[in-house]
Short mmCIF file of N, CA, C and O and ligand atoms in Angstrom, two decimals:
data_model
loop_
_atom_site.label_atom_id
_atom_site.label_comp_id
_atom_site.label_asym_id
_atom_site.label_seq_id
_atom_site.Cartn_x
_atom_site.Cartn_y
_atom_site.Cartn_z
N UNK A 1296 146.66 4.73 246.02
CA UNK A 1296 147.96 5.23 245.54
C UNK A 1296 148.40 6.45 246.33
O UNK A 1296 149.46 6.41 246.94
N UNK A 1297 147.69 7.44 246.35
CA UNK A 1297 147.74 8.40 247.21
C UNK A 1297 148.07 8.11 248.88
O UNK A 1297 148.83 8.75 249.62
N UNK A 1298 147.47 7.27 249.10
CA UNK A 1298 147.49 6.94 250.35
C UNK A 1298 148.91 6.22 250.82
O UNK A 1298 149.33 6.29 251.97
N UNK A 1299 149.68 5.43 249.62
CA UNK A 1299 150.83 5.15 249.79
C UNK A 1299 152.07 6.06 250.09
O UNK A 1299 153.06 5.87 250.81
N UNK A 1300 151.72 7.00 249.36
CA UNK A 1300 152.94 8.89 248.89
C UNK A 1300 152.43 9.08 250.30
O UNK A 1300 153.44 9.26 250.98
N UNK A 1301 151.45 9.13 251.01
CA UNK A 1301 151.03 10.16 251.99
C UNK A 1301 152.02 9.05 253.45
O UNK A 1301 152.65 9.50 254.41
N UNK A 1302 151.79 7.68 253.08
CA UNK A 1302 152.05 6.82 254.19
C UNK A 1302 153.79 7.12 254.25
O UNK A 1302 154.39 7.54 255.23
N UNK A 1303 154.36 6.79 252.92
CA UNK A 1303 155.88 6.80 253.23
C UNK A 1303 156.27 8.14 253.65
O UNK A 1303 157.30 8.31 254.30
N UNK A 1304 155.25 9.42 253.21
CA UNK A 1304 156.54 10.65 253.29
C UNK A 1304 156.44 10.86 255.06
O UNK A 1304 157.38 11.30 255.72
N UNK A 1305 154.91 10.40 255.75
CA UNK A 1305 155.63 10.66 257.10
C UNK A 1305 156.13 9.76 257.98
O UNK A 1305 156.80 9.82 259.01
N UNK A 1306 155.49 8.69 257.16
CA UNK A 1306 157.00 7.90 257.91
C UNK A 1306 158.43 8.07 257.81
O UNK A 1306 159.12 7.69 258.75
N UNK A 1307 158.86 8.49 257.00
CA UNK A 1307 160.12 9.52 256.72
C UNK A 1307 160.66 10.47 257.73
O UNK A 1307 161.73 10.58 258.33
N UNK A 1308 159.43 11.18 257.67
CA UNK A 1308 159.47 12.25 258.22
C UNK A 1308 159.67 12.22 259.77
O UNK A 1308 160.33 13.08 260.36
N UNK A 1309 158.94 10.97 260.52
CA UNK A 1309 159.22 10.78 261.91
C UNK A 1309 160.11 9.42 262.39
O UNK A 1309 160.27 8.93 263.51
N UNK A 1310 160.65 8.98 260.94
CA UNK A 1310 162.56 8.18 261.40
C UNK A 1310 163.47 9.23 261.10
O UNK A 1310 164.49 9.17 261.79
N UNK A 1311 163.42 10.47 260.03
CA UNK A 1311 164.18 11.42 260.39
C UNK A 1311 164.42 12.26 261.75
O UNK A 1311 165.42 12.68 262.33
N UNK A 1312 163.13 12.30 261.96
CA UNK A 1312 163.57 13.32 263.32
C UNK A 1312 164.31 12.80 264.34
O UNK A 1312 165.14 13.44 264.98
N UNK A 1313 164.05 11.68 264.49
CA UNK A 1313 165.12 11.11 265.40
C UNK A 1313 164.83 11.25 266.83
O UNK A 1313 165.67 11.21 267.72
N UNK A 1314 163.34 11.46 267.02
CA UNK A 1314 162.69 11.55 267.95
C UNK A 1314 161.09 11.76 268.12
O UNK A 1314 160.43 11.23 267.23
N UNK A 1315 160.39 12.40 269.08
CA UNK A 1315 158.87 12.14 268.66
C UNK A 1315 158.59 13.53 267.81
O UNK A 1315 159.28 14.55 267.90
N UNK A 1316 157.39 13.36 266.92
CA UNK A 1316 157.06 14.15 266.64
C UNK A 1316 155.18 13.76 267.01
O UNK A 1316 154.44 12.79 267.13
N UNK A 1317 155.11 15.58 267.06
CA UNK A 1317 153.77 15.63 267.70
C UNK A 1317 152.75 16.00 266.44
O UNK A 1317 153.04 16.87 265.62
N UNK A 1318 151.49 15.21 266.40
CA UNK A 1318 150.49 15.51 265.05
C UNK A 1318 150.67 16.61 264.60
O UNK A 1318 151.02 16.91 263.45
N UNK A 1319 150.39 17.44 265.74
CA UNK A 1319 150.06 19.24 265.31
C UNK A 1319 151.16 19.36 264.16
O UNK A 1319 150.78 19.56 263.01
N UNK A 1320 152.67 19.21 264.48
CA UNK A 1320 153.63 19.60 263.89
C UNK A 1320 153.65 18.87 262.38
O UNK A 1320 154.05 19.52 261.41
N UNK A 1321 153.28 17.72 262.27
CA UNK A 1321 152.73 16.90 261.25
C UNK A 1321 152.05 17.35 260.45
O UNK A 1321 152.41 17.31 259.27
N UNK A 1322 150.99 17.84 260.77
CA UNK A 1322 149.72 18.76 259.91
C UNK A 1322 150.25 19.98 259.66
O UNK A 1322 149.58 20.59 258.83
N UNK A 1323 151.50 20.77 260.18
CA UNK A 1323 151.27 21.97 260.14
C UNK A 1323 152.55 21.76 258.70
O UNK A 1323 152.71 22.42 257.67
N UNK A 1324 153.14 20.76 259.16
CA UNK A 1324 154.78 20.93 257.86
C UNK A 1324 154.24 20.15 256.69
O UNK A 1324 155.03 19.90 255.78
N UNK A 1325 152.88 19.69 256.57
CA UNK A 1325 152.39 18.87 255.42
C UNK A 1325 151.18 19.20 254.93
O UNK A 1325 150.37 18.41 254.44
N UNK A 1326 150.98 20.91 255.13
CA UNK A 1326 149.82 21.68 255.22
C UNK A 1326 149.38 21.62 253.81
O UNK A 1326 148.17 21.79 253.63
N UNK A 1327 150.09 21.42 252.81
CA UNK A 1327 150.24 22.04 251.06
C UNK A 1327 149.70 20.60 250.42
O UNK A 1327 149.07 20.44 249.38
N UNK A 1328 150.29 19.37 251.63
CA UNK A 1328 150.33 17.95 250.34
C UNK A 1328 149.00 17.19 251.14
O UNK A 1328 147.94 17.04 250.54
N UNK A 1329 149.16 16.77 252.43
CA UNK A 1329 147.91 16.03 252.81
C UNK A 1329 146.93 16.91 253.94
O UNK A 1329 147.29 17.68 254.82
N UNK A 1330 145.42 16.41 253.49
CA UNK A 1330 144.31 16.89 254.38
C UNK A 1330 145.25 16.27 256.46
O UNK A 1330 146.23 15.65 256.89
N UNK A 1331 144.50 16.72 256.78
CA UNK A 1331 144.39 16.63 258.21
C UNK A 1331 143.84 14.73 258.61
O UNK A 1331 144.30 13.73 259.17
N UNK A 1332 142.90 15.08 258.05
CA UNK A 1332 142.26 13.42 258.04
C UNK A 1332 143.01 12.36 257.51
O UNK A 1332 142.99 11.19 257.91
N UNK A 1333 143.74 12.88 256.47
CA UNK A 1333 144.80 11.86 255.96
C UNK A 1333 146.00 11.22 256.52
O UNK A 1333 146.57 10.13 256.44
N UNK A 1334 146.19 12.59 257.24
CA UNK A 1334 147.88 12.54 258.32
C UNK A 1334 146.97 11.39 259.54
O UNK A 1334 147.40 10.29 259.88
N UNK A 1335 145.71 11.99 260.00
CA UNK A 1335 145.38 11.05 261.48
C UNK A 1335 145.19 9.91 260.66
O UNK A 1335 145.92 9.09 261.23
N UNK A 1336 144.83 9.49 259.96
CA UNK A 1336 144.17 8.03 258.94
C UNK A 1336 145.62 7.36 258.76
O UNK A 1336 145.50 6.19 259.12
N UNK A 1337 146.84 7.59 258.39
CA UNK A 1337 148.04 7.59 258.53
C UNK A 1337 148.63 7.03 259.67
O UNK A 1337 149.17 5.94 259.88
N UNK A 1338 148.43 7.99 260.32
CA UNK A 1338 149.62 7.48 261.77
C UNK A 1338 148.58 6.47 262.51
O UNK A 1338 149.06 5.89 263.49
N UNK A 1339 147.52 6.25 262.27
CA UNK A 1339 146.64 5.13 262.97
C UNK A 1339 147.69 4.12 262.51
O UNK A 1339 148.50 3.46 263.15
N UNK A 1340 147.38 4.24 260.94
CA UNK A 1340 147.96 2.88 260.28
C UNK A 1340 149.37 2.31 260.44
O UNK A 1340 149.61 1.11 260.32
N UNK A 1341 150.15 3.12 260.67
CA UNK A 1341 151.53 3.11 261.00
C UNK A 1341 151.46 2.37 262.46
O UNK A 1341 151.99 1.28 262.72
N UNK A 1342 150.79 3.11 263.28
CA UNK A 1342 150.68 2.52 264.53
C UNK A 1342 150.09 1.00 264.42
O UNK A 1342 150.92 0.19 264.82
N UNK A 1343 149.23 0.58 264.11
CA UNK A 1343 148.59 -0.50 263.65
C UNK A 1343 149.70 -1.58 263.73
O UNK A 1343 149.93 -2.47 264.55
N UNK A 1344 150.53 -1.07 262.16
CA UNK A 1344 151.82 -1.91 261.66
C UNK A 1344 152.83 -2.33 262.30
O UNK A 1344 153.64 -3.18 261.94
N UNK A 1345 152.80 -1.30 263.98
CA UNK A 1345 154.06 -2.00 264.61
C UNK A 1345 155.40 -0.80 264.21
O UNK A 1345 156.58 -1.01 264.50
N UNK A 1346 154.81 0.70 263.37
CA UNK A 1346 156.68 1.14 263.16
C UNK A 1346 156.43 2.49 263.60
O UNK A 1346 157.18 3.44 263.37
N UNK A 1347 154.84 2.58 264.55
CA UNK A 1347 155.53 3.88 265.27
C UNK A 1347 154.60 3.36 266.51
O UNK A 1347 153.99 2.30 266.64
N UNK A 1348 154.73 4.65 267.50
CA UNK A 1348 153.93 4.32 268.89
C UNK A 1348 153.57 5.84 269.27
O UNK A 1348 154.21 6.84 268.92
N UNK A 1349 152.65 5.81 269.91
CA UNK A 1349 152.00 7.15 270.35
C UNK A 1349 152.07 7.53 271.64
O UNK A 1349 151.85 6.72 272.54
N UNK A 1350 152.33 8.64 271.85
CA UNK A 1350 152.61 9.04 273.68
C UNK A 1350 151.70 10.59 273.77
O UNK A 1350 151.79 11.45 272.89
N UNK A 1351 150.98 10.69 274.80
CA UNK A 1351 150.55 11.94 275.21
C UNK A 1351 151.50 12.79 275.57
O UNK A 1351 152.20 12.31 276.47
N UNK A 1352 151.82 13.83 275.26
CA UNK A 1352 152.30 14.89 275.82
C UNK A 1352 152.21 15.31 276.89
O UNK A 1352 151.49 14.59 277.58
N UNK A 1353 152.70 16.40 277.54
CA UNK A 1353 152.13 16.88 278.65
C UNK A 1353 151.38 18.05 278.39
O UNK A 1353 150.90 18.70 279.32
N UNK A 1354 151.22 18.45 276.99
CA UNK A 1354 150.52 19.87 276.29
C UNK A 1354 149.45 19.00 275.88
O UNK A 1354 148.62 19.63 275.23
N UNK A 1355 148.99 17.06 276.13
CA UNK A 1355 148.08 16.47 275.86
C UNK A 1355 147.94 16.51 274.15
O UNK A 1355 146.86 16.48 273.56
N UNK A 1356 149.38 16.61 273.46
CA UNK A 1356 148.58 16.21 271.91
C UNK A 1356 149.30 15.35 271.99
O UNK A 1356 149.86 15.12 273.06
N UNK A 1357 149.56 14.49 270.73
CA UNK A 1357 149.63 13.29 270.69
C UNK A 1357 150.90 13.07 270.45
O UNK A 1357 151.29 14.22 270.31
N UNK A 1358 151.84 12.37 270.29
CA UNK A 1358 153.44 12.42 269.50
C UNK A 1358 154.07 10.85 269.48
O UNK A 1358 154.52 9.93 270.16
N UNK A 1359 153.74 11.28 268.25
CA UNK A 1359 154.74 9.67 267.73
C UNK A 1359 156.37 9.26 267.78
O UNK A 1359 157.17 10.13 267.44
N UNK A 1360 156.74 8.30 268.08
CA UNK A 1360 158.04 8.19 267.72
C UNK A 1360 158.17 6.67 267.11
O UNK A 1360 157.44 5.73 267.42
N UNK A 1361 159.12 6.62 266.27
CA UNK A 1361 159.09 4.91 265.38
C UNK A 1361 159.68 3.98 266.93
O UNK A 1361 160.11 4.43 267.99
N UNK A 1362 159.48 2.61 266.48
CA UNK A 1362 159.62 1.46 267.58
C UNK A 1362 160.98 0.54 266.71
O UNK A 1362 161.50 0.64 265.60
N UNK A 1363 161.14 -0.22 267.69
CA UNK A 1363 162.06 -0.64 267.59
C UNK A 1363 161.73 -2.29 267.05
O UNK A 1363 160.68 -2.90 267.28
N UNK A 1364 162.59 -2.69 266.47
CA UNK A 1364 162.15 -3.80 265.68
C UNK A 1364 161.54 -4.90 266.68
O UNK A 1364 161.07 -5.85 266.04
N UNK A 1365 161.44 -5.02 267.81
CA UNK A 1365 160.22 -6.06 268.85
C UNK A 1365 158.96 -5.78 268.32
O UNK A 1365 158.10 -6.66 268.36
N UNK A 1366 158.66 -4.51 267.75
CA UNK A 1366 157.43 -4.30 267.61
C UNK A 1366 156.56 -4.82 266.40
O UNK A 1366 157.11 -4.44 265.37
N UNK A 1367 155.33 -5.60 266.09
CA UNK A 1367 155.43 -5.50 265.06
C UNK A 1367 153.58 -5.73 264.50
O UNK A 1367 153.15 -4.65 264.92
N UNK A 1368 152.96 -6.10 264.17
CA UNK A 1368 151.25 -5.81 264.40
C UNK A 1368 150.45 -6.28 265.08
O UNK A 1368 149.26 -5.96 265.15
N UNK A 1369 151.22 -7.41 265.90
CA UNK A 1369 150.76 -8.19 266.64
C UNK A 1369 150.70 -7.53 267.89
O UNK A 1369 149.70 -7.68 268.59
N UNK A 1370 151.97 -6.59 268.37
CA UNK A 1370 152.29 -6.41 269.57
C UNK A 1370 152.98 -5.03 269.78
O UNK A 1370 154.15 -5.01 269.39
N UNK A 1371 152.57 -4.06 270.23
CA UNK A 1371 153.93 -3.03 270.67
C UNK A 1371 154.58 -3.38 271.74
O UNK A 1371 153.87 -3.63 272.71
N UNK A 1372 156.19 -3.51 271.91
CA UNK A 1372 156.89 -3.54 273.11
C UNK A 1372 157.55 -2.27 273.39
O UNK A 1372 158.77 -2.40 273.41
N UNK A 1373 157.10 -1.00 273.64
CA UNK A 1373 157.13 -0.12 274.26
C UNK A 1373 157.32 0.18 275.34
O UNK A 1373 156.97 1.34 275.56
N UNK A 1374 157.89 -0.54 276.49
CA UNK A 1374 157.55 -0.04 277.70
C UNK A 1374 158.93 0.46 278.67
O UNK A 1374 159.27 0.19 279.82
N UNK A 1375 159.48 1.29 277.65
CA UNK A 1375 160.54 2.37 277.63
C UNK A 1375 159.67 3.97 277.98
O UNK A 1375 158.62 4.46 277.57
N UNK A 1376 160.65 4.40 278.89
CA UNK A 1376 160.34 5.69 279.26
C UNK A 1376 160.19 7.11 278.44
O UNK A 1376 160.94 7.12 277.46
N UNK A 1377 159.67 7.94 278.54
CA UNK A 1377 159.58 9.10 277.74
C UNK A 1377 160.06 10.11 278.96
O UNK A 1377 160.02 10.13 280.19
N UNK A 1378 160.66 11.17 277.58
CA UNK A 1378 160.58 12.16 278.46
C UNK A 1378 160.52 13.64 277.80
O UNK A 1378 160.70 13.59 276.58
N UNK A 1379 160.27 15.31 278.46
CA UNK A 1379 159.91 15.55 277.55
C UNK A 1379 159.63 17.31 278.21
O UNK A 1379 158.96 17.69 279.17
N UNK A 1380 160.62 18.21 277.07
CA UNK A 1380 161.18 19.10 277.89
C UNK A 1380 160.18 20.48 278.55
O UNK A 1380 159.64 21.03 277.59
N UNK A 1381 159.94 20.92 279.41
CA UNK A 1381 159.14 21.89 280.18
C UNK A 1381 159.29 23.21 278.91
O UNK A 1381 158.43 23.86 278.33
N UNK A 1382 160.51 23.23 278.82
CA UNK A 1382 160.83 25.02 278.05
C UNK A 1382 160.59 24.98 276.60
O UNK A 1382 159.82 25.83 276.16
N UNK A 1383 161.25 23.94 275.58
CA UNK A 1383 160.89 23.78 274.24
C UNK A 1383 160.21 22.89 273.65
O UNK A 1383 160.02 22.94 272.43
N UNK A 1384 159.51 21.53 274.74
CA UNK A 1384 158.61 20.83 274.27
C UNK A 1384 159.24 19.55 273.52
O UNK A 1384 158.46 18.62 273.30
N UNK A 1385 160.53 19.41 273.12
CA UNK A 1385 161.22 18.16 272.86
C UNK A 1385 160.53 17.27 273.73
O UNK A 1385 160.26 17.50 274.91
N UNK A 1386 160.19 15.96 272.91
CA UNK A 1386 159.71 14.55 273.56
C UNK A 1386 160.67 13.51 272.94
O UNK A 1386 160.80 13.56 271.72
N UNK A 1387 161.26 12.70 273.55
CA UNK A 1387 161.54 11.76 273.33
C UNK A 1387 161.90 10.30 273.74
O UNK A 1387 161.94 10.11 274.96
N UNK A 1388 162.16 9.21 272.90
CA UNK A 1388 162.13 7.72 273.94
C UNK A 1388 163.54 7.90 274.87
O UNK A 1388 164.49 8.61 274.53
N UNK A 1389 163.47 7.17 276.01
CA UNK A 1389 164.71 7.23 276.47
C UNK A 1389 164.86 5.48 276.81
O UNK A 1389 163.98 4.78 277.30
N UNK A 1390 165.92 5.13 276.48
CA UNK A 1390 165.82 3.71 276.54
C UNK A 1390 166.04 3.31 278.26
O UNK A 1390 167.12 3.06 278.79
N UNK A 1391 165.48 3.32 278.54
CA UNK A 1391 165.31 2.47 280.26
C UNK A 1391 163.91 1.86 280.19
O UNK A 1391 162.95 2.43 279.66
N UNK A 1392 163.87 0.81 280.68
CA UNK A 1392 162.91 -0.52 280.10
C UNK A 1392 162.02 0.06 282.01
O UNK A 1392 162.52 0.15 283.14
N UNK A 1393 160.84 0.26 281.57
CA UNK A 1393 160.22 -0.05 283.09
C UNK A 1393 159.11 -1.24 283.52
O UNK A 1393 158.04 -1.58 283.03
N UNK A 1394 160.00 -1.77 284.83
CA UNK A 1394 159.11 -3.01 284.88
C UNK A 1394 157.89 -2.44 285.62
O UNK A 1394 157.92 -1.49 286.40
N UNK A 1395 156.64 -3.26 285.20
CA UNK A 1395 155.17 -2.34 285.77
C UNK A 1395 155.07 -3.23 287.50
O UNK A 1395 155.23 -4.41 287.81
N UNK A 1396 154.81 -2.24 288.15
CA UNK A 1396 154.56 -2.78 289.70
C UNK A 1396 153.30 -3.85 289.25
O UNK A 1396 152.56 -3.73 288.28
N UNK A 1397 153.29 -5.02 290.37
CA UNK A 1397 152.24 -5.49 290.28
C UNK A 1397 150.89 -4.79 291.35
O UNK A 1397 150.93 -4.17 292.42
N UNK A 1398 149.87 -5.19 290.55
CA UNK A 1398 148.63 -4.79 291.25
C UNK A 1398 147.86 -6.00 291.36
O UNK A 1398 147.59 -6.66 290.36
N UNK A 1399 147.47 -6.35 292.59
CA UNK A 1399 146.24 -7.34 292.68
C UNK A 1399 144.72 -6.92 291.41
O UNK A 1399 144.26 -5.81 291.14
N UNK A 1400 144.39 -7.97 291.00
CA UNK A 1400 143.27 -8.36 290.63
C UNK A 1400 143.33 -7.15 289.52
O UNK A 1400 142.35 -6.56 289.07
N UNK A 1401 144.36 -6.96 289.26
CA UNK A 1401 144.57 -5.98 287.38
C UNK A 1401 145.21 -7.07 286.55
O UNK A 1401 145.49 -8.15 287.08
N UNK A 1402 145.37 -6.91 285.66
CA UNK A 1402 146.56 -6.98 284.93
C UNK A 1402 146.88 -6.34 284.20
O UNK A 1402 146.08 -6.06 283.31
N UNK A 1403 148.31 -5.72 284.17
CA UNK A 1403 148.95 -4.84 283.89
C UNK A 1403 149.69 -5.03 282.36
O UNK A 1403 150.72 -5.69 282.22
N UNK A 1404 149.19 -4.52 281.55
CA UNK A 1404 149.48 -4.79 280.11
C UNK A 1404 150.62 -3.65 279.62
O UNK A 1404 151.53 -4.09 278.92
N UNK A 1405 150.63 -2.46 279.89
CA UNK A 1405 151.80 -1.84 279.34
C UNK A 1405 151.96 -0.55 280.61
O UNK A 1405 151.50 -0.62 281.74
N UNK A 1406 152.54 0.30 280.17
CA UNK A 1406 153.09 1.76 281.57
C UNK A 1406 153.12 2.65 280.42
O UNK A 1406 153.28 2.37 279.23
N UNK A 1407 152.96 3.62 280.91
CA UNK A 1407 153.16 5.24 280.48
C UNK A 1407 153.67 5.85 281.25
O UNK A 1407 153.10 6.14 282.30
N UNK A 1408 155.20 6.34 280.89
CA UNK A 1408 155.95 7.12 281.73
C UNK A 1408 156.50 8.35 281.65
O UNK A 1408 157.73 8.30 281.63
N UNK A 1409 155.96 9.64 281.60
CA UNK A 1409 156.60 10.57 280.73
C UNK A 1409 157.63 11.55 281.97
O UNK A 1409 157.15 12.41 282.72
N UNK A 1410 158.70 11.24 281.93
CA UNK A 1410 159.60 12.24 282.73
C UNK A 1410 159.45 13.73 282.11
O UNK A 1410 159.43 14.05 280.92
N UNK A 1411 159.33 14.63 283.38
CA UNK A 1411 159.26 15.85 282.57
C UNK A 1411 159.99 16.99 283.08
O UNK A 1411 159.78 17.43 284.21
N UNK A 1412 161.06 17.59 282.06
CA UNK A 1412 162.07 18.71 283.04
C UNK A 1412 163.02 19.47 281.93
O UNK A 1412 162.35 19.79 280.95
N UNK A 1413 164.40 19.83 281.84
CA UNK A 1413 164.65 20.85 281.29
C UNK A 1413 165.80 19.96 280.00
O UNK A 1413 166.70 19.35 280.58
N UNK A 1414 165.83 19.91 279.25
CA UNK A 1414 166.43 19.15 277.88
C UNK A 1414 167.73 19.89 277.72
O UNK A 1414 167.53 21.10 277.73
N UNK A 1415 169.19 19.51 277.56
CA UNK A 1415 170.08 19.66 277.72
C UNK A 1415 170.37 21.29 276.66
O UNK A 1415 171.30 21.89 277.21
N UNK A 1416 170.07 21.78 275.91
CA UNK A 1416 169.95 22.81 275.12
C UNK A 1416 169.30 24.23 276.32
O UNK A 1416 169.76 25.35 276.55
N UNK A 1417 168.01 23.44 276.88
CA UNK A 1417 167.54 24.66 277.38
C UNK A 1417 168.35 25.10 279.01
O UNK A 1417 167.95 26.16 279.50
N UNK A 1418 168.82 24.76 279.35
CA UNK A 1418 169.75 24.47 280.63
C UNK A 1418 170.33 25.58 280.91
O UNK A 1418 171.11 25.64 281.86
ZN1 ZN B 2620 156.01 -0.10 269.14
ZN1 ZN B 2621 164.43 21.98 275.79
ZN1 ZN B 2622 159.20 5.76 272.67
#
């Protein structure tokens, strides 16, 4: 039951933002209602389900943003660009689809692309 209150409020919380949000910031604005373990036990599961996706930072923590309805437990179709600002740390999806170069004797299952530079605010 608990685990349900804990699942919807951040999923809430990261289709409100309207962009990625990073764990740290997760744990730090949900310091009062869920443990730490609960929020990571959480966004696994979310991720799992297909309604968010995870991107490294360039500060290397983690940051979610929700997916778009292709996605769903079977499959993430993610392979939209990120990007993600030098001065205030804004991350977010940017819709340009990237096709992955081919490589001999790989196969190439998804890309990670994080553009990184100055976000229209900090300018
Ligand atoms: Zn996805
Ligand atoms: Zn910025
Ligand atoms: Zn994205």
């Amino acid at each position: 039951m608990r685990n349900t209150v804990s699942l919807q409020a951040i999923k809430s919380y990261v289709i409100d933002k309207n962009g990625a949000v990073s764990a740290v910031e997760l744990v730090e604005y949900f310091k009062n209602r869920f443990n730490k373990t609960t929020i990571y036990r959480v966004l696994a599961r979310l991720e799992e389900q297909g309604e968010v996706h995870s991107v490294i930072g360039k500060d290397a923590n983690t940051y979610y943003a929700t997916c778009h309805s292709t996605c769903s437990k079977e499959s993430h179709n993610d392979n939209h660009v990120h990007r993600q600002c030098k001065k205030c740390g804004e991350l977010s999806c940017v819709e340009i689809e990237m096709r992955a170069p081919t490589s001999n004797d790989f196969i190439i299952e998804e890309t990670k692309i994080l553009l990184i530079g100055v976000c229209k605010n900090c300018q």
